[in-house]
Amino acid sequence: SQTIHQWPATLVQPVGSPLSLECTVEGTSNPNLYWYRQAAGRGLQLLFYSVGIGQISSEVPQNLSASRPQDRQFILSSKKLLLSDSGFYLCAWSGGRGQDYGYTFGSGTRLTVV
Amino acid sequence: GNSVTQMEGPVTLSEEAFLTINCTYTATGYPSLFWYVQYPGEGLQLLLKATKADDKGSNKGFEATYRKETTSFHLEKGSVQVSDSAVYFCALGNTDKLIFGTGTRLQVFP
């Protein structure tokens, strides 16, 4: 069966520090991968998605970047965190037609920038 | 463009009350529609889905019917439990992405 792992679960980082959040999927190949952010009291904002290794689409210009160095690995990064980067970050994957079958989400990383 | 509009929360109910959470959408083509649930501190879980008009998705006592004529996908449950307290997200799938509503918090009290 397919599983998705995200880590760390919680993270407290000072303003200006770098960030690296990792997401991996097991039990499938060539998944579509997604990073969402959920700010406090707000909905889900799609940040990046990837349909293959090295293929990244950015939905919102911001202080973050994403990379997909391996088929089932998706990394969210920042060189210098801002206070506004605080939030709950969710990774998700889907098969070829996620718009029909839905996504499977990881358990999320709660990031607090102080 | 594609968008999803959900009713504002929180929705506060007593145990065994009837639940309706409204969701309407705007989309080009024929999207699939979803309801996701997020329990405190957790990621999102798929609750139910419908892929074409008049389909009814159901799971764990929750139901939603894909209404193309009213562009709606309202979530209902006949008798809520305290354990149903969570945030519920309506979403539509079009092209290669899911677009989510802002979420509706449900609080059920004993």
Coordinates of N, CA and C in Angstrom, one line a residue:
Chain A
S1 N 0.8 -1.2 0.0 CA 0.0 0.0 0.0 C 0.9 1.2 0.0
Q2 N 0.3 2.3 -0.4 CA 1.0 3.6 -0.5 C 1.0 4.3 0.8
T3 N 2.1 4.9 1.1 CA 2.2 5.8 2.3 C 3.0 7.0 2.0
I4 N 2.7 8.1 2.7 CA 3.4 9.3 2.6 C 3.9 9.8 3.9
H5 N 5.1 10.2 3.9 CA 5.8 10.6 5.2 C 6.2 12.1 5.1
Q6 N 6.0 12.8 6.1 CA 6.5 14.2 6.2 C 7.2 14.4 7.5
W7 N 8.3 15.1 7.4 CA 9.0 15.5 8.7 C 9.8 16.8 8.5
P8 N 10.0 17.4 9.7 CA 9.6 17.1 11.0 C 8.1 17.4 11.2
A9 N 7.5 17.0 12.3 CA 6.1 17.2 12.6 C 6.0 18.7 13.1
T10 N 6.9 19.2 13.9 CA 6.9 20.6 14.3 C 8.3 21.1 14.2
L11 N 8.3 22.5 14.0 CA 9.6 23.1 13.8 C 9.5 24.6 14.3
V12 N 10.4 25.0 15.1 CA 10.4 26.4 15.5 C 11.8 27.0 15.0
Q13 N 11.7 28.0 14.1 CA 12.9 28.5 13.5 C 13.0 30.1 13.7
P14 N 14.1 30.6 13.8 CA 14.2 32.1 13.9 C 14.1 32.7 12.5
V15 N 13.7 34.0 12.5 CA 13.6 34.7 11.3 C 15.0 34.8 10.7
G16 N 15.1 34.6 9.3 CA 16.3 34.7 8.6 C 17.1 33.3 8.5
S17 N 16.6 32.3 9.2 CA 17.2 31.0 9.1 C 16.7 30.2 7.9
P18 N 17.5 29.2 7.5 CA 17.0 28.4 6.3 C 16.0 27.4 6.8
L19 N 15.3 26.8 5.7 CA 14.3 25.8 6.0 C 14.4 24.7 5.0
S20 N 14.2 23.5 5.5 CA 14.1 22.3 4.6 C 13.1 21.3 5.2
L21 N 12.0 21.1 4.5 CA 11.0 20.2 4.9 C 11.0 19.1 3.8
E22 N 10.9 17.8 4.3 CA 11.0 16.7 3.3 C 9.7 15.9 3.3
C23 N 9.4 15.4 2.2 CA 8.2 14.5 2.0 C 8.6 13.4 1.1
T24 N 8.3 12.2 1.5 CA 8.5 11.0 0.7 C 7.3 10.1 0.6
V25 N 7.2 9.5 -0.6 CA 6.0 8.6 -0.8 C 6.6 7.2 -1.1
E26 N 5.9 6.2 -0.5 CA 6.3 4.8 -0.7 C 5.2 4.0 -1.4
G27 N 5.5 3.0 -2.1 CA 4.5 2.1 -2.7 C 3.9 2.5 -4.0
T28 N 4.5 3.5 -4.6 CA 4.0 3.9 -5.9 C 5.2 4.5 -6.7
S29 N 5.0 4.7 -8.0 CA 6.0 5.3 -8.8 C 5.4 6.5 -9.6
N30 N 6.3 7.4 -9.9 CA 5.9 8.6 -10.7 C 4.6 9.3 -10.1
P31 N 4.6 9.6 -8.8 CA 3.4 10.3 -8.3 C 3.4 11.7 -8.7
N32 N 2.3 12.4 -8.7 CA 2.2 13.8 -8.7 C 2.3 14.3 -7.2
L33 N 3.2 15.3 -7.0 CA 3.4 15.7 -5.6 C 3.1 17.2 -5.4
Y34 N 2.6 17.5 -4.2 CA 2.1 18.9 -4.0 C 2.5 19.3 -2.6
W35 N 2.8 20.6 -2.5 CA 3.0 21.3 -1.2 C 1.9 22.3 -1.0
Y36 N 1.2 22.3 0.1 CA 0.2 23.2 0.5 C 0.6 23.9 1.8
R37 N 0.1 25.1 2.0 CA 0.3 25.8 3.3 C -1.1 26.2 3.8
Q38 N -1.2 26.0 5.1 CA -2.5 26.4 5.8 C -2.1 27.4 6.9
A39 N -2.4 28.7 6.6 CA -2.1 29.7 7.7 C -3.2 29.6 8.7
A40 N -2.9 30.1 9.9 CA -3.8 30.0 11.0 C -5.2 30.6 10.6
G41 N -6.2 29.8 10.8 CA -7.6 30.3 10.5 C -7.9 30.5 9.0
R42 N -7.1 30.0 8.2 CA -7.3 30.2 6.8 C -7.3 28.8 6.0
G43 N -7.7 28.9 4.8 CA -7.8 27.7 4.0 C -6.4 27.2 3.5
L44 N -6.5 26.3 2.5 CA -5.3 25.7 1.9 C -4.8 26.5 0.7
Q45 N -3.6 26.8 0.7 CA -3.0 27.5 -0.4 C -2.0 26.5 -1.1
L46 N -2.2 26.3 -2.4 CA -1.3 25.4 -3.1 C 0.0 26.2 -3.4
L47 N 1.1 25.7 -3.0 CA 2.4 26.4 -3.2 C 3.1 25.9 -4.4
F48 N 3.3 24.6 -4.5 CA 4.1 24.0 -5.6 C 3.5 22.6 -5.9
Y49 N 3.6 22.2 -7.2 CA 3.3 20.9 -7.6 C 4.3 20.4 -8.6
S50 N 4.4 19.0 -8.7 CA 5.4 18.4 -9.5 C 4.9 17.2 -10.1
V51 N 5.0 17.0 -11.4 CA 4.5 15.8 -12.1 C 5.7 14.9 -12.5
G52 N 6.9 15.3 -12.1 CA 8.1 14.4 -12.4 C 9.3 15.0 -11.8
I53 N 10.4 14.1 -11.9 CA 11.7 14.6 -11.3 C 12.1 15.9 -12.0
G54 N 12.5 16.8 -11.2 CA 13.0 18.1 -11.7 C 12.0 19.0 -12.3
Q55 N 10.7 18.6 -12.3 CA 9.6 19.4 -12.8 C 8.8 20.0 -11.7
I56 N 8.9 21.4 -11.5 CA 8.3 22.1 -10.4 C 7.5 23.2 -11.0
S57 N 6.2 23.3 -10.6 CA 5.4 24.4 -10.9 C 5.1 25.2 -9.7
S58 N 5.3 26.5 -9.8 CA 5.0 27.4 -8.6 C 3.7 28.1 -8.8
E59 N 2.9 28.0 -7.8 CA 1.6 28.7 -7.9 C 1.6 30.1 -7.3
V60 N 2.4 30.4 -6.4 CA 2.4 31.7 -5.7 C 3.8 32.2 -5.5
P61 N 4.1 33.3 -6.0 CA 5.5 33.9 -5.8 C 5.7 34.1 -4.3
Q62 N 6.8 33.7 -3.8 CA 7.0 33.8 -2.4 C 8.5 33.5 -2.0
N63 N 8.7 33.4 -0.7 CA 10.0 33.2 -0.2 C 10.4 31.8 -0.2
L64 N 9.7 30.9 -0.8 CA 9.9 29.5 -0.7 C 10.3 28.9 -2.1
S65 N 10.9 27.7 -2.1 CA 11.2 27.0 -3.3 C 11.0 25.5 -3.1
A66 N 10.9 24.8 -4.1 CA 10.7 23.3 -4.0 C 11.6 22.6 -5.0
S67 N 11.9 21.4 -4.6 CA 12.7 20.6 -5.5 C 12.3 19.1 -5.4
R68 N 12.6 18.4 -6.5 CA 12.2 17.0 -6.5 C 13.4 16.2 -7.1
P69 N 14.3 15.9 -6.2 CA 15.6 15.2 -6.6 C 15.4 13.8 -7.0
Q70 N 14.4 13.1 -6.4 CA 14.1 11.7 -6.7 C 12.6 11.6 -7.0
D71 N 12.3 10.5 -7.6 CA 10.9 10.3 -8.1 C 9.9 10.4 -6.9
R72 N 10.2 10.0 -5.7 CA 9.2 10.0 -4.7 C 9.6 10.9 -3.5
Q73 N 10.4 11.9 -3.8 CA 10.9 12.8 -2.8 C 10.6 14.2 -3.2
F74 N 10.0 15.0 -2.3 CA 9.7 16.4 -2.6 C 10.1 17.2 -1.4
I75 N 10.9 18.3 -1.7 CA 11.5 19.1 -0.6 C 11.1 20.5 -0.8
L76 N 10.7 21.1 0.3 CA 10.3 22.5 0.4 C 11.4 23.2 1.2
S77 N 11.9 24.4 0.6 CA 13.1 25.0 1.1 C 12.8 26.5 1.2
S78 N 13.6 27.2 2.0 CA 13.8 28.6 2.0 C 15.2 29.0 2.5
K79 N 15.7 30.0 1.9 CA 17.1 30.4 2.3 C 17.0 31.3 3.5
K80 N 15.9 32.1 3.7 CA 15.8 33.0 4.8 C 14.3 33.1 5.2
L81 N 13.9 32.6 6.3 CA 12.5 32.6 6.7 C 12.0 33.9 7.1
L82 N 10.8 34.2 6.8 CA 10.1 35.4 7.3 C 9.0 35.0 8.3
L83 N 8.6 35.9 9.1 CA 7.6 35.7 10.1 C 6.3 35.1 9.4
S84 N 6.0 35.7 8.2 CA 4.8 35.3 7.5 C 4.9 33.9 6.9
D85 N 6.0 33.2 7.0 CA 6.1 31.8 6.6 C 5.6 30.8 7.6
S86 N 5.2 31.3 8.8 CA 4.6 30.4 9.8 C 3.3 29.8 9.2
G87 N 3.1 28.6 9.6 CA 1.9 27.9 9.1 C 2.0 26.4 9.2
F88 N 1.0 25.7 8.7 CA 1.0 24.3 8.7 C 1.2 23.9 7.3
Y89 N 2.3 23.1 7.0 CA 2.6 22.7 5.7 C 2.3 21.3 5.4
L90 N 1.6 21.1 4.3 CA 1.1 19.7 4.0 C 1.6 19.3 2.7
C91 N 2.1 18.1 2.6 CA 2.5 17.5 1.4 C 1.4 16.5 1.0
A92 N 1.2 16.3 -0.3 CA 0.2 15.4 -0.8 C 0.7 14.7 -2.1
W93 N 0.1 13.6 -2.4 CA 0.5 12.9 -3.7 C -0.8 12.4 -4.3
S94 N -0.7 12.2 -5.6 CA -1.8 11.6 -6.3 C -1.3 10.8 -7.5
G95 N -2.1 9.9 -8.0 CA -1.8 9.2 -9.2 C -2.0 10.1 -10.4
G96 N -2.0 9.5 -11.6 CA -2.1 10.3 -12.8 C -3.3 11.2 -12.9
R97 N -4.4 10.9 -12.2 CA -5.6 11.7 -12.3 C -6.1 12.1 -10.9
G98 N -5.3 12.9 -10.3 CA -5.6 13.3 -8.9 C -6.9 14.1 -8.9
Q99 N -7.2 14.8 -10.0 CA -8.4 15.6 -10.1 C -9.6 14.8 -10.0
D100 N -9.5 13.5 -10.3 CA -10.7 12.6 -10.3 C -10.7 11.8 -9.0
Y101 N -9.6 11.4 -8.5 CA -9.5 10.5 -7.4 C -9.1 11.1 -6.1
G102 N -8.7 12.3 -6.2 CA -8.3 13.0 -4.9 C -6.8 12.8 -4.6
Y103 N -6.4 13.5 -3.6 CA -5.0 13.4 -3.1 C -5.0 12.7 -1.8
T104 N -3.8 12.2 -1.5 CA -3.5 11.6 -0.1 C -2.5 12.6 0.5
F105 N -2.9 13.0 1.7 CA -2.1 14.0 2.4 C -1.2 13.4 3.5
G106 N 0.0 14.0 3.7 CA 0.8 13.6 4.9 C 0.2 14.3 6.1
S107 N 0.9 14.0 7.2 CA 0.4 14.5 8.5 C 0.7 15.9 8.8
G108 N 1.6 16.5 8.0 CA 1.8 17.9 8.1 C 3.0 18.3 9.0
T109 N 3.5 19.5 8.8 CA 4.6 20.1 9.6 C 4.1 21.4 10.0
R110 N 4.1 21.6 11.4 CA 3.7 22.9 11.9 C 5.0 23.8 12.1
L111 N 5.1 24.8 11.3 CA 6.3 25.7 11.3 C 5.9 27.0 12.0
T112 N 6.7 27.4 13.0 CA 6.6 28.6 13.7 C 7.9 29.4 13.5
V113 N 7.8 30.6 12.9 CA 9.0 31.4 12.8 C 8.9 32.5 13.8
V114 N 10.0 32.6 14.6 CA 10.0 33.5 15.7 C 11.1 34.6 15.6
Chain B
G1 N -12.7 31.2 -14.0 CA -11.8 30.3 -13.3 C -12.5 29.4 -12.4
N2 N -11.7 28.5 -11.8 CA -12.3 27.5 -10.8 C -12.2 28.0 -9.4
S3 N -13.3 27.9 -8.6 CA -13.3 28.3 -7.2 C -14.3 27.5 -6.5
V4 N -14.1 27.5 -5.1 CA -15.0 26.8 -4.2 C -15.4 27.8 -3.1
T5 N -16.6 27.8 -2.8 CA -17.1 28.7 -1.7 C -17.8 27.9 -0.7
Q6 N -17.3 28.0 0.6 CA -17.9 27.2 1.7 C -18.6 28.2 2.7
M7 N -19.6 27.7 3.4 CA -20.2 28.6 4.4 C -19.2 28.9 5.5
E8 N -19.3 30.0 6.1 CA -18.4 30.4 7.2 C -18.7 29.6 8.5
G9 N -17.7 29.3 9.2 CA -17.9 28.7 10.5 C -17.6 29.6 11.7
P10 N -17.6 29.1 12.8 CA -17.8 27.7 13.1 C -19.3 27.3 13.1
V11 N -19.5 26.0 12.8 CA -20.9 25.5 13.0 C -20.9 24.8 14.4
T12 N -21.8 25.2 15.2 CA -21.9 24.6 16.6 C -23.2 23.8 16.7
L13 N -23.1 22.5 17.0 CA -24.2 21.7 17.1 C -24.2 20.8 18.4
S14 N -25.3 20.4 18.8 CA -25.4 19.4 19.9 C -25.4 18.0 19.3
E15 N -24.9 17.1 20.1 CA -24.8 15.7 19.6 C -26.2 15.2 19.1
E16 N -26.2 14.5 18.1 CA -27.4 13.9 17.4 C -28.1 14.9 16.6
A17 N -27.7 16.1 16.4 CA -28.3 17.1 15.6 C -28.0 16.8 14.1
F18 N -28.8 17.4 13.2 CA -28.6 17.3 11.8 C -27.6 18.3 11.3
L19 N -26.7 17.9 10.4 CA -25.6 18.8 9.9 C -25.8 19.0 8.5
T20 N -25.6 20.3 8.1 CA -25.5 20.7 6.7 C -24.3 21.7 6.6
I21 N -23.4 21.4 5.8 CA -22.3 22.4 5.5 C -22.4 22.7 4.0
N22 N -22.7 24.0 3.6 CA -22.9 24.3 2.2 C -21.6 24.5 1.5
C23 N -21.6 24.1 0.2 CA -20.5 24.2 -0.7 C -21.0 24.5 -2.1
T24 N -20.6 25.6 -2.7 CA -20.9 25.8 -4.1 C -19.6 26.0 -4.8
Y25 N -19.6 25.8 -6.1 CA -18.4 25.9 -6.9 C -18.6 26.6 -8.2
T26 N -17.5 27.1 -8.8 CA -17.5 27.6 -10.1 C -16.4 26.9 -10.9
A27 N -16.7 26.4 -12.0 CA -15.7 25.6 -12.7 C -16.0 25.6 -14.2
T28 N -14.9 25.4 -15.0 CA -15.1 25.1 -16.4 C -15.1 23.6 -16.6
G29 N -15.9 23.1 -17.5 CA -15.9 21.7 -17.7 C -16.7 20.9 -16.7
Y30 N -16.3 19.7 -16.4 CA -17.0 18.8 -15.5 C -16.1 18.3 -14.4
P31 N -15.9 19.1 -13.3 CA -15.0 18.7 -12.3 C -15.5 17.6 -11.4
S32 N -14.6 16.9 -10.8 CA -14.9 16.0 -9.6 C -15.0 16.9 -8.4
L33 N -15.8 16.4 -7.4 CA -16.0 17.2 -6.2 C -15.7 16.3 -5.0
F34 N -15.1 16.9 -4.0 CA -14.6 16.2 -2.8 C -15.0 16.9 -1.5
W35 N -15.1 16.1 -0.5 CA -15.0 16.6 0.9 C -13.9 15.9 1.6
Y36 N -13.1 16.8 2.3 CA -12.0 16.3 3.1 C -12.3 16.8 4.6
V37 N -11.7 16.0 5.5 CA -11.9 16.3 6.9 C -10.5 16.4 7.6
Q38 N -10.3 17.4 8.4 CA -9.0 17.6 9.1 C -9.3 17.6 10.6
Y39 N -8.9 16.6 11.3 CA -9.0 16.6 12.8 C -7.8 17.4 13.4
P40 N -8.0 17.9 14.6 CA -7.0 18.8 15.2 C -5.6 18.2 15.1
G41 N -4.7 19.0 14.6 CA -3.2 18.7 14.5 C -2.9 17.6 13.5
E42 N -3.8 17.3 12.6 CA -3.5 16.3 11.6 C -3.6 16.8 10.2
G43 N -3.2 16.0 9.2 CA -3.4 16.3 7.8 C -4.9 16.1 7.4
L44 N -5.1 16.2 6.1 CA -6.5 16.1 5.6 C -6.7 14.6 5.2
Q45 N -7.9 14.2 5.4 CA -8.3 12.8 5.0 C -9.5 13.0 4.0
L46 N -9.5 12.2 3.0 CA -10.6 12.2 2.0 C -11.8 11.6 2.7
L47 N -12.9 12.3 2.7 CA -14.1 11.8 3.4 C -15.1 11.2 2.3
L48 N -15.3 11.9 1.2 CA -16.1 11.3 0.2 C -15.9 12.1 -1.1
K49 N -16.4 11.5 -2.2 CA -16.2 12.2 -3.5 C -17.3 11.8 -4.4
A50 N -17.5 12.7 -5.5 CA -18.4 12.4 -6.6 C -17.8 12.9 -7.9
T51 N -17.9 12.1 -8.9 CA -17.2 12.4 -10.1 C -18.1 12.9 -11.2
K52 N -19.4 12.8 -11.1 CA -20.3 13.4 -12.2 C -21.6 13.8 -11.6
A53 N -22.3 14.5 -12.4 CA -23.6 15.1 -11.9 C -24.5 14.0 -11.4
D54 N -25.2 14.3 -10.3 CA -26.2 13.5 -9.6 C -25.6 12.3 -8.8
D55 N -24.3 12.2 -8.9 CA -23.6 11.2 -8.1 C -23.7 11.6 -6.6
K56 N -23.9 10.6 -5.7 CA -23.9 10.8 -4.3 C -22.7 10.1 -3.7
G57 N -21.8 10.9 -3.0 CA -20.7 10.3 -2.3 C -21.2 10.1 -0.8
S58 N -20.7 9.0 -0.2 CA -21.1 8.8 1.2 C -20.0 8.0 1.9
N59 N -19.9 8.3 3.2 CA -18.9 7.6 4.0 C -19.1 8.0 5.5
K60 N -19.1 7.1 6.4 CA -19.2 7.3 7.8 C -20.4 8.1 8.2
G61 N -21.5 7.9 7.5 CA -22.8 8.6 7.8 C -22.9 9.9 7.1
F62 N -21.8 10.4 6.5 CA -21.9 11.7 5.7 C -22.3 11.4 4.3
E63 N -23.0 12.4 3.7 CA -23.4 12.3 2.3 C -23.3 13.6 1.6
A64 N -23.1 13.6 0.3 CA -23.1 14.8 -0.5 C -23.5 14.5 -1.9
T65 N -24.4 15.2 -2.5 CA -24.8 15.0 -3.9 C -24.3 16.1 -4.8
Y66 N -23.8 15.6 -5.9 CA -23.2 16.5 -6.9 C -24.4 17.1 -7.7
R67 N -24.7 18.4 -7.5 CA -25.8 19.1 -8.1 C -25.3 20.1 -9.2
K68 N -25.4 19.7 -10.4 CA -24.8 20.5 -11.5 C -25.7 21.7 -11.7
E69 N -27.0 21.6 -11.6 CA -27.9 22.7 -11.9 C -27.8 23.8 -10.9
T70 N -27.4 23.5 -9.6 CA -27.2 24.5 -8.6 C -25.7 24.7 -8.3
T71 N -24.8 24.0 -9.0 CA -23.4 24.0 -8.8 C -23.1 23.9 -7.3
S72 N -23.6 22.9 -6.7 CA -23.4 22.7 -5.2 C -23.0 21.3 -4.9
F73 N -22.5 21.1 -3.7 CA -22.0 19.8 -3.2 C -22.1 19.9 -1.6
H74 N -23.3 20.0 -1.1 CA -23.5 20.3 0.3 C -23.2 19.0 1.1
L75 N -22.6 19.1 2.2 CA -22.3 17.9 3.1 C -23.4 17.8 4.1
E76 N -23.9 16.6 4.3 CA -24.9 16.4 5.3 C -24.6 15.1 6.2
K77 N -25.2 15.2 7.4 CA -25.1 14.0 8.2 C -26.3 14.1 9.1
G78 N -27.0 13.0 9.3 CA -28.3 12.9 10.0 C -28.1 13.1 11.5
S79 N -27.0 12.6 12.1 CA -26.9 12.7 13.5 C -25.4 12.8 13.9
V80 N -25.0 14.0 14.2 CA -23.5 14.2 14.5 C -23.1 13.7 15.8
Q81 N -21.8 13.3 16.0 CA -21.3 12.9 17.2 C -20.1 13.9 17.6
V82 N -19.8 13.8 18.9 CA -18.7 14.7 19.4 C -17.4 14.4 18.5
S83 N -17.2 13.2 18.2 CA -16.0 12.8 17.4 C -16.0 13.4 16.0
D84 N -17.1 13.9 15.5 CA -17.1 14.6 14.2 C -16.6 16.0 14.2
S85 N -16.2 16.5 15.4 CA -15.7 17.8 15.5 C -14.4 17.9 14.8
A86 N -14.3 18.8 13.8 CA -13.1 18.9 12.9 C -13.4 20.0 11.9
V87 N -12.4 20.2 11.0 CA -12.6 21.2 10.0 C -12.9 20.4 8.7
Y88 N -13.9 20.9 7.9 CA -14.3 20.2 6.7 C -14.0 21.1 5.5
F89 N -13.3 20.5 4.5 CA -13.0 21.2 3.3 C -13.7 20.6 2.1
C90 N -14.3 21.5 1.3 CA -14.9 21.1 0.0 C -13.8 21.4 -1.0
A91 N -13.7 20.6 -2.0 CA -12.7 20.8 -3.1 C -13.2 20.3 -4.4
L92 N -12.7 21.0 -5.5 CA -13.0 20.5 -6.8 C -11.7 20.1 -7.5
G93 N -11.8 19.2 -8.4 CA -10.7 18.7 -9.2 C -10.9 19.0 -10.7
N94 N -10.0 19.8 -11.2 CA -10.0 20.1 -12.6 C -8.6 20.2 -13.1
T95 N -8.4 19.9 -14.4 CA -7.1 19.7 -15.0 C -6.3 18.8 -14.0
D96 N -5.2 19.3 -13.5 CA -4.3 18.4 -12.7 C -4.3 18.8 -11.2
K97 N -5.2 19.6 -10.8 CA -5.1 20.2 -9.4 C -6.4 20.1 -8.7
L98 N -6.3 20.1 -7.4 CA -7.5 20.2 -6.5 C -7.5 21.7 -6.0
I99 N -8.7 22.3 -6.0 CA -8.8 23.6 -5.5 C -9.8 23.5 -4.3
F100 N -9.3 24.0 -3.1 CA -10.0 23.9 -1.9 C -10.8 25.1 -1.5
G101 N -11.9 24.9 -0.8 CA -12.5 26.0 -0.1 C -11.7 26.4 1.2
T102 N -12.2 27.4 1.9 CA -11.5 27.9 3.0 C -11.7 27.0 4.3
G103 N -12.6 26.0 4.2 CA -12.8 25.2 5.4 C -13.9 25.7 6.3
T104 N -14.6 24.7 6.9 CA -15.7 25.1 7.9 C -15.4 24.2 9.1
R105 N -15.3 24.9 10.2 CA -15.0 24.2 11.5 C -16.4 23.8 12.1
L106 N -16.5 22.5 12.4 CA -17.6 22.0 13.1 C -17.3 21.7 14.6
Q107 N -18.1 22.1 15.5 CA -17.9 21.8 16.9 C -19.2 21.2 17.4
V108 N -19.1 20.0 17.9 CA -20.2 19.2 18.4 C -20.1 19.1 19.9
F109 N -21.1 19.5 20.6 CA -21.1 19.4 22.1 C -22.0 18.3 22.6
P110 N -21.6 17.6 23.7 CA -22.5 16.5 24.2 C -23.8 17.1 24.8

